[in-house]
Coordinates of C-alpha atoms in Angstrom, one line a residue:
G13 CA 0.1 -0.1 0.3
M14 CA 2.9 2.4 0.3
G15 CA 3.9 2.1 -3.4
Y16 CA 7.0 -0.1 -3.2
Q17 CA 7.9 -2.6 -5.7
V18 CA 9.2 -5.6 -3.5
F19 CA 11.3 -8.3 -4.0
E20 CA 11.6 -11.4 -1.8
A21 CA 14.9 -13.5 -1.6
A22 CA 14.8 -16.9 0.6
D23 CA 18.3 -16.8 1.6
G24 CA 21.7 -14.7 1.4
E25 CA 22.8 -16.4 -1.9
A26 CA 19.4 -15.8 -3.7
A27 CA 19.7 -11.8 -2.5
L28 CA 23.4 -11.4 -4.0
A29 CA 22.2 -13.1 -7.1
H30 CA 19.2 -10.8 -7.5
F31 CA 21.7 -7.5 -6.9
R32 CA 24.1 -9.0 -9.7
H33 CA 21.2 -8.7 -12.0
C34 CA 18.8 -5.9 -10.6
A35 CA 19.8 -3.8 -8.1
C36 CA 17.3 -2.4 -5.3
D37 CA 17.3 0.9 -3.6
M38 CA 17.0 -0.4 -0.2
V39 CA 17.4 -4.0 1.5
L40 CA 15.6 -5.2 4.3
L41 CA 17.3 -8.2 6.1
D42 CA 17.1 -10.2 9.2
V43 CA 20.0 -11.0 11.1
D44 CA 18.7 -14.7 11.4
M45 CA 18.8 -16.4 8.3
P46 CA 19.2 -20.1 6.5
G47 CA 22.9 -20.7 5.2
M48 CA 24.6 -16.9 5.2
S49 CA 23.9 -15.1 7.8
G50 CA 22.2 -11.4 8.0
F51 CA 25.9 -9.9 9.1
D52 CA 27.7 -11.6 6.2
L53 CA 24.9 -10.6 3.7
C54 CA 25.4 -7.2 4.8
L55 CA 28.9 -7.2 4.3
S56 CA 29.2 -8.6 1.1
L57 CA 26.6 -5.8 -0.5
R58 CA 28.5 -3.2 1.0
R59 CA 31.5 -4.7 -0.6
M60 CA 29.2 -5.1 -4.1
V61 CA 27.2 -2.0 -4.1
G62 CA 29.4 0.5 -1.9
E63 CA 28.0 2.8 1.0
K64 CA 25.1 4.6 -0.7
L65 CA 22.7 1.7 -0.3
P66 CA 20.3 2.1 2.7
I67 CA 20.2 -1.4 4.5
L68 CA 17.5 -2.3 7.6
M69 CA 18.7 -5.1 9.6
V70 CA 16.2 -6.4 12.0
T71 CA 17.2 -7.6 15.3
G72 CA 16.2 -8.7 19.0
M73 CA 14.7 -5.8 20.8
D74 CA 17.2 -6.5 23.7
D75 CA 20.0 -7.9 21.4
V76 CA 22.7 -4.9 21.9
A77 CA 25.6 -7.0 20.8
S78 CA 23.7 -7.6 17.5
I79 CA 22.7 -4.2 17.0
Q80 CA 26.1 -3.1 17.5
R81 CA 27.6 -5.9 15.1
A82 CA 25.0 -4.9 12.3
Y83 CA 26.7 -1.0 12.3
E84 CA 29.9 -2.4 12.1
V85 CA 29.0 -4.6 9.2
G86 CA 28.0 -1.5 7.2
A87 CA 23.9 -1.6 8.4
T88 CA 22.1 1.7 7.8
D89 CA 19.7 1.4 10.7
F90 CA 18.2 -1.5 12.7
L91 CA 14.6 -2.7 13.0
A92 CA 14.1 -4.4 16.5
K93 CA 11.6 -7.2 16.5
P94 CA 8.8 -7.7 17.1
I95 CA 7.7 -5.6 14.1
N96 CA 5.1 -3.3 13.8
W97 CA 3.7 -3.7 10.4
N98 CA 1.6 -0.8 10.8
L99 CA 4.9 1.3 11.0
I100 CA 7.2 -0.2 8.5
G101 CA 6.0 1.5 5.6
H102 CA 6.9 4.7 7.2
R103 CA 10.0 3.8 8.6
V104 CA 10.9 2.5 5.4
R105 CA 9.9 5.7 3.8
Y106 CA 11.8 7.9 5.8
L107 CA 14.8 5.8 5.5
L108 CA 14.9 6.0 1.6
R109 CA 14.0 9.9 1.9
A110 CA 17.4 10.4 4.2
A111 CA 19.4 8.2 2.2
T112 CA 18.3 10.2 -1.0
T113 CA 19.1 13.4 0.9
L114 CA 22.4 12.0 1.7
Q115 CA 22.9 11.1 -2.1
A116 CA 22.3 14.8 -3.1
L117 CA 24.4 16.4 -0.4
N118 CA 27.5 14.3 -1.5
A119 CA 26.7 14.7 -4.9
A120 CA 26.7 18.7 -4.2
N121 CA 29.7 18.4 -2.0
A122 CA 31.5 16.5 -4.8
R123 CA 30.4 19.4 -7.2
N124 CA 32.0 22.0 -4.8
A125 CA 35.1 20.1 -4.3
A126 CA 35.3 19.7 -8.0
I127 CA 35.1 23.6 -8.7
L128 CA 37.2 24.7 -5.7
A129 CA 39.9 22.4 -7.6
A130 CA 39.1 24.2 -11.0
I131 CA 39.0 27.8 -10.4
P132 CA 42.0 30.1 -10.0
D133 CA 41.6 31.2 -6.4
T134 CA 41.9 30.4 -2.9
L135 CA 39.3 30.7 -0.3
F136 CA 39.4 30.8 3.2
R137 CA 36.7 32.3 5.9
L138 CA 37.3 34.8 8.4
D139 CA 36.1 35.5 11.7
A140 CA 35.5 39.0 13.1
A141 CA 38.8 38.7 15.1
G142 CA 41.0 37.7 11.9
L143 CA 41.0 34.1 12.8
V144 CA 41.1 31.5 9.7
L145 CA 38.3 29.3 10.1
D146 CA 38.9 26.9 7.1
N147 CA 40.5 27.3 3.6
G148 CA 40.5 25.7 0.1
G149 CA 41.2 26.0 -3.3
A150 CA 44.0 25.5 -5.6
G151 CA 45.1 29.0 -6.9
I152 CA 47.9 29.8 -4.2
K153 CA 50.7 27.5 -2.9
G154 CA 53.1 28.1 0.0
P155 CA 53.1 30.6 3.0
Q156 CA 50.8 33.1 1.3
V157 CA 47.7 30.6 2.4
P158 CA 46.5 31.7 5.6
R159 CA 46.5 28.6 8.1
V160 CA 43.7 27.0 9.4
G161 CA 43.0 27.6 13.6
R162 CA 45.6 30.8 13.2
S163 CA 45.2 34.3 12.7
I164 CA 45.7 35.9 9.5
A165 CA 48.1 38.1 11.1
A166 CA 50.5 34.9 10.8
S167 CA 50.6 34.9 7.1
Y168 CA 50.4 38.4 6.2
P169 CA 52.0 41.4 7.1
A170 CA 50.5 44.4 9.4
T171 CA 49.4 46.4 6.6
I172 CA 47.6 43.6 4.6
T173 CA 46.0 41.6 7.7
L174 CA 44.5 45.3 8.5
E175 CA 43.2 45.8 4.7
F176 CA 41.3 42.2 4.8
L177 CA 39.7 42.9 8.5
M178 CA 38.6 46.4 7.2
A179 CA 37.3 45.2 4.1
A180 CA 35.4 42.2 6.1
R181 CA 34.1 45.0 8.0
R182 CA 32.8 46.9 5.0
A183 CA 31.4 44.0 3.6
A184 CA 29.3 43.1 6.7
E185 CA 28.1 46.6 6.9
S186 CA 27.3 47.2 3.1
G187 CA 26.0 43.9 2.3
E188 CA 28.3 44.5 -0.9
A189 CA 31.5 42.2 -1.9
Q190 CA 34.9 44.4 -1.1
S191 CA 37.9 44.6 -3.3
L192 CA 41.8 44.5 -2.2
D193 CA 44.9 44.3 -3.9
Y194 CA 48.3 43.3 -2.6
S195 CA 51.8 42.1 -3.3
L196 CA 53.8 39.7 -1.4
L197 CA 57.7 38.2 -1.9
D198 CA 57.8 34.6 -2.5
K199 CA 60.4 32.1 -1.1
A200 CA 62.9 33.1 -3.9
G201 CA 62.5 37.1 -3.0
E202 CA 60.4 37.6 -6.2
E203 CA 57.3 39.8 -6.3
R204 CA 53.7 38.3 -6.9
H205 CA 50.7 40.5 -7.0
Y206 CA 47.5 39.4 -5.4
E207 CA 43.7 40.3 -5.8
G208 CA 41.0 39.6 -3.1
R209 CA 37.5 39.8 -2.9
I210 CA 36.0 39.5 0.4
V211 CA 32.1 38.7 1.0
A212 CA 30.1 38.9 4.1
I213 CA 28.5 35.8 5.4
D214 CA 27.2 36.9 8.3
E215 CA 27.9 39.6 11.0
R216 CA 30.7 37.6 12.5
E217 CA 32.1 35.7 9.3
A218 CA 33.6 36.6 5.6
L219 CA 34.4 34.4 2.9
C220 CA 37.6 35.7 1.4
L221 CA 38.7 35.0 -2.3
V222 CA 42.4 35.6 -3.5
R223 CA 43.9 35.1 -6.6
D224 CA 47.6 35.4 -7.8
V225 CA 47.4 38.1 -10.7
T226 CA 50.9 38.3 -11.2
E227 CA 51.1 36.9 -15.0
R228 CA 48.4 39.1 -15.5
K229 CA 50.2 42.0 -14.2
E230 CA 53.3 41.1 -16.1
A231 CA 51.4 40.7 -19.5
E232 CA 49.3 44.2 -19.0
Q233 CA 53.2 45.6 -18.4
R234 CA 54.4 43.8 -21.5
I235 CA 51.4 45.2 -23.7
R236 CA 51.9 48.6 -22.1
K237 CA 55.4 48.7 -22.7
L238 CA 54.6 48.0 -26.6
A239 CA 52.2 50.3 -26.6
F240 CA 54.0 53.7 -25.2
F241 CA 57.9 52.7 -25.4
D242 CA 60.3 52.4 -28.5
S243 CA 61.4 48.6 -28.6
L244 CA 64.8 49.9 -29.9
T245 CA 66.1 52.0 -27.4
G246 CA 63.6 51.4 -24.7
L247 CA 62.5 54.9 -24.8
P248 CA 59.0 56.3 -24.4
N249 CA 57.6 56.3 -28.1
R250 CA 55.5 59.3 -29.9
Q251 CA 52.4 58.4 -28.2
S252 CA 53.6 58.3 -24.8
F253 CA 55.4 61.7 -25.5
L254 CA 52.0 63.3 -26.9
D255 CA 50.1 61.9 -24.0
R256 CA 52.4 63.6 -21.4
L257 CA 52.9 66.7 -23.3
T258 CA 48.9 67.0 -23.2
R259 CA 48.8 66.3 -19.8
E260 CA 51.4 68.9 -18.9
I261 CA 50.0 71.6 -21.1
Q262 CA 46.8 71.4 -19.2
R263 CA 48.7 71.5 -15.6
T264 CA 50.9 74.5 -17.1
Q265 CA 47.6 76.3 -18.0
Q266 CA 46.1 76.1 -14.8
Q267 CA 49.3 76.8 -12.5
G268 CA 50.6 79.5 -14.8
S269 CA 54.0 77.7 -15.4
R270 CA 56.1 77.2 -18.1
L271 CA 57.5 74.5 -20.4
A272 CA 59.5 73.8 -23.2
V273 CA 60.1 71.1 -25.7
L274 CA 63.3 70.0 -27.1
F275 CA 63.3 68.7 -30.5
L276 CA 66.6 66.6 -31.6
D277 CA 67.6 64.8 -34.8
M278 CA 71.1 63.5 -36.2
D279 CA 72.6 65.1 -39.0
G280 CA 73.8 62.6 -41.7
F281 CA 72.1 59.5 -40.3
K282 CA 70.9 58.8 -43.7
S283 CA 74.3 58.2 -45.0
I284 CA 74.9 55.6 -42.1
N285 CA 72.2 53.5 -43.1
D286 CA 72.9 53.9 -46.5
S287 CA 76.6 53.1 -46.3
L288 CA 76.9 50.9 -43.0
G289 CA 73.5 49.3 -42.9
H290 CA 70.5 49.5 -40.6
G291 CA 72.1 47.1 -38.1
V292 CA 74.7 49.8 -37.8
G293 CA 72.1 52.4 -37.9
D294 CA 70.2 50.9 -34.9
L295 CA 73.6 50.7 -32.6
V296 CA 74.2 54.6 -33.4
L297 CA 70.4 55.1 -32.4
Q298 CA 71.0 53.3 -29.3
W299 CA 74.3 54.9 -28.6
V300 CA 72.5 58.2 -28.9
A301 CA 69.7 57.1 -26.7
D302 CA 72.1 56.2 -24.0
R303 CA 74.4 59.3 -24.5
L304 CA 70.8 61.5 -24.1
R305 CA 69.7 59.6 -20.6
T306 CA 73.3 60.5 -19.3
G307 CA 73.1 64.2 -20.6
I308 CA 70.1 64.6 -19.0
R309 CA 71.2 63.2 -15.8
M310 CA 74.3 65.5 -15.8
S311 CA 72.1 68.2 -16.5
D312 CA 68.6 66.9 -14.5
M313 CA 68.6 70.3 -12.0
V314 CA 68.5 73.5 -14.0
S315 CA 70.1 76.3 -11.7
R316 CA 68.1 79.5 -11.1
P317 CA 69.7 82.8 -9.8
S318 CA 66.7 83.3 -7.9
G319 CA 67.5 80.6 -5.4
E320 CA 64.1 78.8 -6.0
E321 CA 63.9 75.0 -6.1
P322 CA 65.3 73.7 -9.8
S323 CA 63.2 72.3 -12.2
T324 CA 63.6 68.4 -12.9
I325 CA 64.3 67.2 -16.6
S326 CA 61.4 64.7 -17.7
N327 CA 60.2 62.5 -20.4
L328 CA 63.0 61.9 -23.1
A329 CA 61.2 60.1 -26.0
R330 CA 62.0 58.7 -29.2
L331 CA 59.6 60.0 -31.9
G332 CA 60.8 57.9 -34.7
G333 CA 63.9 57.6 -36.9
D334 CA 66.8 59.7 -35.7
E335 CA 64.4 62.1 -34.0
F336 CA 64.2 62.6 -30.0
T337 CA 62.2 64.8 -27.9
L338 CA 62.6 66.1 -24.3
L339 CA 60.0 67.9 -22.4
L340 CA 61.2 70.5 -19.7
T341 CA 58.7 71.0 -17.1
D342 CA 58.4 74.0 -14.5
L343 CA 60.5 76.2 -16.0
S344 CA 61.0 79.5 -14.2
Q345 CA 62.4 81.6 -17.7
A346 CA 62.9 80.7 -21.2
E347 CA 66.7 80.9 -21.2
E348 CA 66.6 77.6 -18.9
A349 CA 66.1 75.7 -22.0
M350 CA 68.4 77.0 -23.6
L351 CA 71.0 76.0 -21.2
V352 CA 69.9 72.3 -21.1
A353 CA 70.2 72.5 -24.8
H354 CA 73.9 73.4 -25.1
R355 CA 74.6 71.2 -22.0
I356 CA 73.2 68.0 -23.9
R357 CA 74.5 68.9 -27.4
D358 CA 77.7 69.4 -25.7

């Protein structure tokens, strides 16, 4: 009347034979059976189908030893004699529902474990005092992973620890995820860059996700260098110089100060390429760039007769070919640019 399809087996061997051809969702067996005992059958079923199968064993009401033995061989639960046939259907339904719930929980845990193993993040939980409650994920290895049961201060410097705790507090107060960026030295003394996101679980706990973004940062730097720096000389390129010049013009107009642009090229450079080849021409360009850097260092400060603070020479660039520019900022008078030009030419 409970809607179950029931298969009966006269003894343990028949039950095992049935399971080899058609497994059931649940087994109800007695301790006392002809031939193979209920304990042996339970143990054999466990070896055959694993831990997920619900097995309900029938034992004597006061047979504590049998009850203990049933659990030892893998029984899920026991049913005491004499059996109340009016309630057994409800007991079976409850046990099946519990087994189904446990299987769903195990499946969810397996999915979560797979996700943690796949994502490039390390996760850990913090309480309000900064104690690490647990951690997981495969993103970060080594001393940068906060250890469970210890304060986050044991793994991070004081400034970074404070950033995590403040971010966790902001997340709890606002209900929104918080972000932070920080850098640490690894065992080899190399700088590693990290991004963290902190989400409040409740007012007492926060979930922290940390990702190593060193490779991405380095890639961004390489892309920026390709976009804004000349690959031959390592100097800022035309685009970089024009962007800097635009910003400095705006600042100069706002502050009422002065700036100057020095434009340099090399006489006779074409004849070098024509007679000695472009490889030698590239070496000459690199040599000139190094000479310009040296000249700027030598004349980095422009002396002012008024006794004011000297201005700093900045932003040497290669516009292309044999053309170079130099931006001078915060000049007190135009003659300072001429002084720098003469010293660089010398």
